[in-house]
Amino acid sequence: MSSIKYLDEWSVEESFFDPNHLGKYEAIMAQGNGYLGIRNVHEEEYPHEQRNTFISGIFNRFSESEVSELANFPDVTMFEIRIDGELFSLLKGENSNYSRNFNYQTGESYRSFIWSDNLGRKLHFEFRKFVSMYDKHLIMTKVKIKNLGIAVNLSVSSGIDGTKTNSGSQHFEEGDKRYFDNQFLYLHTTTTVSKIPVAIASCLKSSSGVKSRPVMARRKMQEVNSFEMNTGEIFSTTKYSMMRTERDLEYSGDNYLVDDLISSLKTVTQEDYTIHLEKSAQAWAKIWNQKAISIDSEDFLDQLLLNFARYHIHVMSPIHDDRLNIGAKGMSGEGYKGHTFWDTEIFILPYFSYTFPEFAKNLVNYRMKGLSAAKKNAKINGYKGAQYPWESAWLSDGEVTPKWGDIDIITGEPTPILTGEIEHHVTADVIYGIADYLLATQDAEVDEKLFEVVMEAAKFWCSRSTYNREKDHYEILDVIGPDEYKEHVNNNAYTNYLAKFTLDRAIDEYNKKANSEMAVGFQKDIDVIREVARKIYLPQINEQGILPQDDTYLQKRKIDLTKYLNDDKVNTLFLDYNLEQVNNMQISKQADVLLLMLMFSNKFSLKAMRENWNYYYPKTLHDSSLSLSTHCNYALLISEEELAYQLFKKSFDIDLGSNNMASSDMGIHSASMGGIWQNVVRGFGGFALDKDGIVINPKLPAAWRSLIYTVVFRESTVKVCITRNNIKLKILNGAPIKVTIRGKEYHLGDCGLTVTI
Amino acid sequence: MSSIKYLDEWSVEESFFDPNHLGKYEAIMAQGNGYLGIRNVHEEEYPHEQRNTFISGIFNRFSESEVSELANFPDVTMFEIRIDGELFSLLKGENSNYSRNFNYQTGESYRSFIWSDNLGRKLHFEFRKFVSMYDKHLIMTKVKIKNLGIAVNLSVSSGIDGTKTNSGSQHFEEGDKRYFDNQFLYLHTTTTVSKIPVAIASCLKSSSGVKSRPVMARRKMQEVNSFEMNTGEIFSTTKYSMMRTERDLEYSGDNYLVDDLISSLKTVTQEDYTIHLEKSAQAWAKIWNQKAISIDSEDFLDQLLLNFARYHIHVMSPIHDDRLNIGAKGMSGEGYKGHTFWDTEIFILPYFSYTFPEFAKNLVNYRMKGLSAAKKNAKINGYKGAQYPWESAWLSDGEVTPKWGDIDIITGEPTPILTGEIEHHVTADVIYGIADYLLATQDAEVDEKLFEVVMEAAKFWCSRSTYNREKDHYEILDVIGPDEYKEHVNNNAYTNYLAKFTLDRAIDEYNKKANSEMAVGFQKDIDVIREVARKIYLPQINEQGILPQDDTYLQKRKIDLTKYLNDDKVNTLFLDYNLEQVNNMQISKQADVLLLMLMFSNKFSLKAMRENWNYYYPKTLHDSSLSLSTHCNYALLISEEELAYQLFKKSFDIDLGSNNMASSDMGIHSASMGGIWQNVVRGFGGFALDKDGIVINPKLPAAWRSLIYTVVFRESTVKVCITRNNIKLKILNGAPIKVTIRGKEYHLGDCGLTVTI
């Protein structure tokens, strides 16, 4: 029986203490605010827990042999509780009435249980915790313990623990430890290589009469509350912790990290847990209310899934700072080291572009600011122009993809990771994402900056292409496409089409700017760009109606995938085959041709879309969390609506589901979160843009009675209410816009609009 | 009730699973062979365990802000056991028949218990573990599990875990991981700064039918054995692990770390656990039998204490390599970072000098080889000659004393550690230790090398002394003596007398070599040395009969120490006072004047020794483990025999006792181990040397019926049997020697000797 219970549209529960699936809850209940991110680890320590605290942008490289990664911060979440000197653990004794609830609406976790043993000791525990959405530097925990049994000696200790690492790699110096004013623990340290000063302060406010004393050890400091507790007594303590770094936008010199931090901590300790939680919940409420999306479904899990996804998008996205971007696991685990992938542009950015364009702008600017690093990267790899890193961390870190992966079951050696070397489509994905953002916003500032970025990206693609004299066309050889089970392929359709998209956009932009000063620098490049754009090889649908994924995919061996498709775990294929063998089979890790056809659905006939679905879908294992949402929206395009809903349901399992309790161990799947929004709004909600307005062609699942969503189009915020019978639209603010519904154009003005369907 | 049980003269038991005192057992049951050292951590993981593996000489400095320390190696001792997928822990379910025995004779630990839960699962577990004394690279574990309950799915995994750190400081690169021949896990890595290549290989040999598969994660690789286990079935697996480093004396190029290591591992896996244990036990037996020491006491704990001490001395002493020395906690924990102190020469070296002089030689040579680092150190500090570091690691590391200690309860800031800066007596202690070794061995080679060392040490003391014109003498100002509760004192008696000892020895050596070429280099120094030796201020016994510890000690405030003396914990004084306050009180951490008087007992009258005992003993907290053994032997000199035995008994509590279950958390106390031997042989056994023979004046405690010990004097190994009535001596090998018993000289020849007392 699974310990996960889904309580309502906003909350999940760990319904009994489940030490076998710590990672699941740590990740799905991860907390944060885009600046800070913590895994939701139990206060008391357990084997195999993964106690992570990250601050966006604080990257460090352990050594030359590792890559830059989000550094696991000194921890403030752990409590050492001793009962009569014995370390408390739920593994010991008995527990009853256990429940850990997580509320995605407020971001608070609440755990309570009664613990007892056969010596007559019995205590009621309550733990509350949140990371403030209101004050982004603040983490709060409240512990309340009531003695229901015999008198005991209780000791509750917590502080700052700098022994934490990223799976063994330590990114911080031990630093300087202080105990200010006999109440504030303080640690000032720096990352070891990137040398970023950071400061952490914490303080325990305990129920009256209990005096704490400080204890210091290597890399560790704690306040200890130790006292005799009689039957019926209640002890409570509130822990206030704050963190700051030199990379904070507000950084204003050393004081910011020392005196100012202590004085901020002093200020926040003037108010209690409830007040701070309320402030944070209000900040969350703004997000929920201003851009409400609600699903009236027979199954409340649909709304829960969406809320869960949106919660995590906001927890993981450092949208306050345009030097930062989103990690593939957000800040909910060490997986992918906090690195940014194409996941941002293709899967997550649309959420922001169409819901919070002001935040999307920061994400887009990250790529703009990454131009010079991308140019350097191209140069290192022998190309021209700008090549965006496959994995990206702090902008100046450049390419940060690790070199080695899991052990190869055949050779006994680690598998080389080639994505950093040859998975190049990201440099087109970035342009695609920005173009979509511009379509949504017409942001003049970004539009202005796009020119240089797209010209440099186009230059990259020209230098990346190889002229085939015989066929008189340009080919893109030796790449990995979205389907990473195929290494060293030529003319991956997705890559070539996206490169073509980039080249065409560059030409458009150049034409717009042809007579400007900006264009001068690219005069010598534009002819090449035009030549390659004209002659780049775009794989075409063959006689069987199939768009070949690459030059050789269709000739490879086919195998029966039933076994792997039925397995709840991903990557089980690699228990039987190594990557070299899989490379020679018609097996796709995720959507590749289908993703391309979805992104450019107007270029393909419905027949072609169906035929390619029939060919590729059965060969796809969805071993990437990027796969399901693509297939869901694709299924809607070919009117496989029931299947689409099934696929949407399946994406519940990626993180939130109970079928695979280990899937989120390394962190939640960021792209999946974006994909869920895309399924709801762009898929079932049928939201799209055309040149000068929005398009709404909803395809509600049978289980849904209605769907309400809020989107932003240029200056206008629009609320869309879809029922079985009609579509109601309302401008929440901004100017009237044009709306196309079922092919018919409408004017959406101040009075709103109701269209019967 | 304490979990410790003392079973017999060779073994202790953890009689019930005691998760509150993990550190105690990890340290007192630590295993090793002088090359390798591991803490005895449970196979399954528990919170607050301290899983350490060290290899002598493998030091690394995490960063500029930390000091060089013994690096905690990737771990091979942990096992992940899952029952029906749930991580096994003794904190869960019920356990019965629990026992963990440690046998100091063989070095093997054996743990067994029956675990069950209310689902009907019931298994009998047995774990055996040892570090081979025969093959110093080998660690072995044997796990045997019998299913006494319902059928379960059992999974047993173990491998190489490189996530371990020194309390958060990671000293190793992730390194290269391999799985050779589908059976050998292999990790090749290097320390991060000292760049020492090391290699670790391990292999599981499991009961037939169970096939393991490799699993790899960051810094981690495991072999997993997973299978269905029916009622009554038995599973067993033996883990062979081997470690090698580039600093091994046998190192012979890269092959040594790769092919040779794997081929060694292949060879050892040809033989089973029992055979390897037998080989190791035989190597231990040599130590016990060749240099037997046995106490026939009313209380078997006396013999257990001695065996425990000797076991740990051999486990922690890297006597195979004269570039290495003994850590203050051996290799049984991270305490003192594996650093060598004066503890070696004053407390531990005598054991080797008089029992295994061939090993003592390596320890002495370490200091000889340290001469150039000591010269550099003197220069850095503005002195002449050679100044031995207060704390020492790899020779070229120089001074490695950390700069900061515990939090100051008054200021809230860390306490500065001044020992590295001003506790200088080590440079004389080293000479004292070598002189004692030479007295024991007449080792011509060392004698030859001593010259330069003692001349440079004398030069240091000259430059360290300050001429007081008024008093026309040389003073040694601003030091810390053995009593570290007194910082910045002038003319600490211990320091000044030891400096004088060094100067005198230098003059003697110079006189011997005066006409040799070696002396030439010191011609310009010898006059200064003679001048300082003549005029160095040696504090004298005052009118009250007291030898002042330093210039100001006797004028300081006296306080009532009863509270602290009655406390089982050490350092409790600092919960009430800070070091600055203690500095102004007549409180001693450990023997200081008394140690001096013990070391030079022939220079003081019995009356003076009694009077100084009466003065200093009540002011001494024994907050250092170096204190009790000194006081024990001192008490014997002043005929306080009962008290001496009480103090000896008290030294049981330093590590082995049940009164303070946290005292060994950071590791066992090396100097105490040497002190225990010194109490038994030099104290109660009354063993000493005079110029050309040995002296035996035993003072057996009332509880002892007899004492047998074996000592080496120059070329002769002598067995001494002391009973209440007589002393029997026998030459085990070597030439006849002169023996003085109760003031009377005897000739000890091949026939042995019996003297009635």
Coordinates of N, CA, C and O in Angstrom, one line a residue, chain A residues 425 427-429 431-432 454 457-458 460-462 465 474-476 492-508 529-540 596 600 603:
Chain A
H425 N 21.0 20.9 -30.8 CA 19.7 21.6 -31.2 C 19.4 22.7 -30.2 O 18.6 23.6 -30.5
T427 N 20.8 25.3 -29.5 CA 21.1 26.7 -30.0 C 20.0 27.1 -30.9 O 19.8 28.3 -31.2
A428 N 19.2 26.2 -31.4 CA 17.9 26.6 -32.2 C 16.7 26.7 -31.2 O 15.9 27.5 -31.4
D429 N 16.7 25.8 -30.2 CA 15.6 25.8 -29.3 C 15.5 27.2 -28.6 O 14.4 27.7 -28.3
I431 N 16.3 30.0 -29.7 CA 15.7 31.0 -30.7 C 14.2 30.8 -30.8 O 13.4 31.7 -30.7
Y432 N 13.8 29.5 -30.8 CA 12.4 29.2 -30.9 C 11.7 29.7 -29.7 O 10.6 30.3 -29.8
V454 N 20.3 36.0 -32.7 CA 19.8 35.1 -33.8 C 20.9 35.1 -34.9 O 21.1 34.1 -35.6
A457 N 23.6 32.9 -33.7 CA 23.1 31.5 -33.7 C 23.1 31.0 -35.2 O 23.5 29.8 -35.4
A458 N 22.7 31.8 -36.1 CA 22.6 31.4 -37.5 C 24.1 31.1 -38.0 O 24.3 30.2 -38.8
F460 N 26.5 30.1 -36.2 CA 26.8 28.8 -35.7 C 26.3 27.7 -36.6 O 27.1 26.8 -37.0
W461 N 25.0 27.8 -37.0 CA 24.5 26.7 -37.8 C 25.1 26.6 -39.2 O 25.3 25.5 -39.7
C462 N 25.5 27.7 -39.7 CA 26.2 27.7 -41.0 C 27.5 26.9 -40.8 O 27.9 26.0 -41.6
S465 N 27.1 23.2 -40.4 CA 26.6 22.4 -41.6 C 27.7 22.0 -42.5 O 28.7 22.7 -42.6
Y474 N 23.1 21.3 -47.8 CA 23.9 21.3 -46.5 C 23.3 20.3 -45.6 O 22.1 20.2 -45.4
E475 N 24.2 19.6 -44.9 CA 23.8 18.5 -44.0 C 24.3 18.9 -42.6 O 25.3 19.5 -42.5
I476 N 23.6 18.3 -41.6 CA 24.2 18.5 -40.3 C 24.5 17.1 -39.8 O 23.6 16.3 -39.5
N492 N 19.5 14.6 -38.2 CA 18.4 14.5 -37.3 C 17.3 15.5 -37.7 O 17.6 16.7 -37.8
A493 N 16.1 15.0 -38.1 CA 15.1 15.9 -38.6 C 14.9 17.1 -37.7 O 14.8 18.3 -38.2
Y494 N 14.7 16.8 -36.4 CA 14.4 17.9 -35.5 C 15.5 19.0 -35.5 O 15.2 20.2 -35.7
T495 N 16.7 18.5 -35.5 CA 17.8 19.5 -35.5 C 17.9 20.3 -36.8 O 18.0 21.5 -36.8
N496 N 17.7 19.6 -37.9 CA 17.8 20.3 -39.2 C 16.7 21.3 -39.3 O 16.9 22.5 -39.8
Y497 N 15.4 20.9 -39.0 CA 14.3 21.9 -39.1 C 14.5 23.1 -38.2 O 14.2 24.2 -38.5
L498 N 15.0 22.8 -37.0 CA 15.2 23.9 -36.0 C 16.3 24.8 -36.5 O 16.2 26.0 -36.3
A499 N 17.3 24.2 -37.1 CA 18.4 25.1 -37.6 C 17.9 25.9 -38.7 O 18.1 27.2 -38.8
K500 N 17.0 25.3 -39.6 CA 16.4 26.1 -40.7 C 15.5 27.2 -40.1 O 15.6 28.4 -40.6
F501 N 14.8 26.9 -39.0 CA 14.0 28.0 -38.4 C 14.9 29.1 -38.0 O 14.5 30.3 -38.2
T502 N 16.0 28.8 -37.4 CA 16.9 29.8 -36.9 C 17.5 30.7 -38.0 O 17.5 31.9 -38.0
L503 N 17.9 30.0 -39.1 CA 18.5 30.7 -40.3 C 17.4 31.6 -40.9 O 17.7 32.8 -41.2
D504 N 16.2 31.1 -41.0 CA 15.1 31.9 -41.6 C 14.8 33.2 -40.7 O 14.7 34.3 -41.2
R505 N 14.8 32.9 -39.4 CA 14.5 34.0 -38.5 C 15.7 35.1 -38.6 O 15.4 36.3 -38.6
A506 N 16.9 34.6 -38.7 CA 18.0 35.5 -38.9 C 17.9 36.4 -40.1 O 18.1 37.6 -40.1
I507 N 17.5 35.7 -41.2 CA 17.3 36.5 -42.5 C 16.2 37.5 -42.3 O 16.4 38.7 -42.7
D508 N 15.1 37.1 -41.7 CA 14.0 38.1 -41.4 C 14.5 39.3 -40.6 O 14.2 40.4 -40.9
I529 N 24.5 32.8 -44.7 CA 23.3 32.4 -44.0 C 22.2 32.1 -45.0 O 21.4 31.1 -44.9
R530 N 22.0 33.0 -46.0 CA 21.0 32.8 -47.0 C 21.2 31.6 -47.8 O 20.3 30.8 -48.1
E531 N 22.5 31.4 -48.1 CA 22.8 30.2 -48.9 C 22.5 28.9 -48.2 O 21.9 28.0 -48.7
V532 N 22.9 28.8 -46.9 CA 22.6 27.6 -46.1 C 21.1 27.5 -45.9 O 20.6 26.4 -46.0
A533 N 20.5 28.6 -45.6 CA 19.0 28.5 -45.3 C 18.3 27.9 -46.6 O 17.4 27.2 -46.5
R534 N 18.8 28.3 -47.7 CA 18.2 27.9 -49.0 C 18.4 26.4 -49.2 O 17.6 25.7 -49.7
K535 N 19.6 26.0 -48.9 CA 20.0 24.6 -49.3 C 20.2 23.6 -48.1 O 20.7 22.6 -48.3
I536 N 19.7 24.0 -47.0 CA 19.8 23.0 -45.9 C 18.9 21.9 -46.1 O 17.7 22.1 -46.6
Y537 N 19.4 20.7 -45.9 CA 18.6 19.5 -46.1 C 17.6 19.3 -45.0 O 17.9 19.2 -43.9
L538 N 16.3 19.3 -45.5 CA 15.2 19.0 -44.5 C 14.6 17.7 -44.9 O 14.0 17.5 -46.0
P539 N 14.8 16.7 -44.0 CA 14.3 15.3 -44.3 C 12.8 15.4 -44.7 O 12.1 16.1 -44.0
Q540 N 12.4 14.7 -45.7 CA 11.0 14.8 -46.1 C 10.3 13.5 -45.9 O 10.9 12.4 -45.7
L596 N 9.0 17.6 -33.2 CA 9.2 18.6 -34.4 C 7.8 18.8 -35.0 O 7.5 20.0 -35.3
F600 N 5.8 22.4 -35.3 CA 5.5 23.0 -36.6 C 4.3 22.4 -37.2 O 4.3 22.0 -38.4
K603 N 2.9 22.9 -40.7 CA 3.6 22.5 -41.9 C 3.3 21.1 -42.3 O 3.9 20.7 -43.3

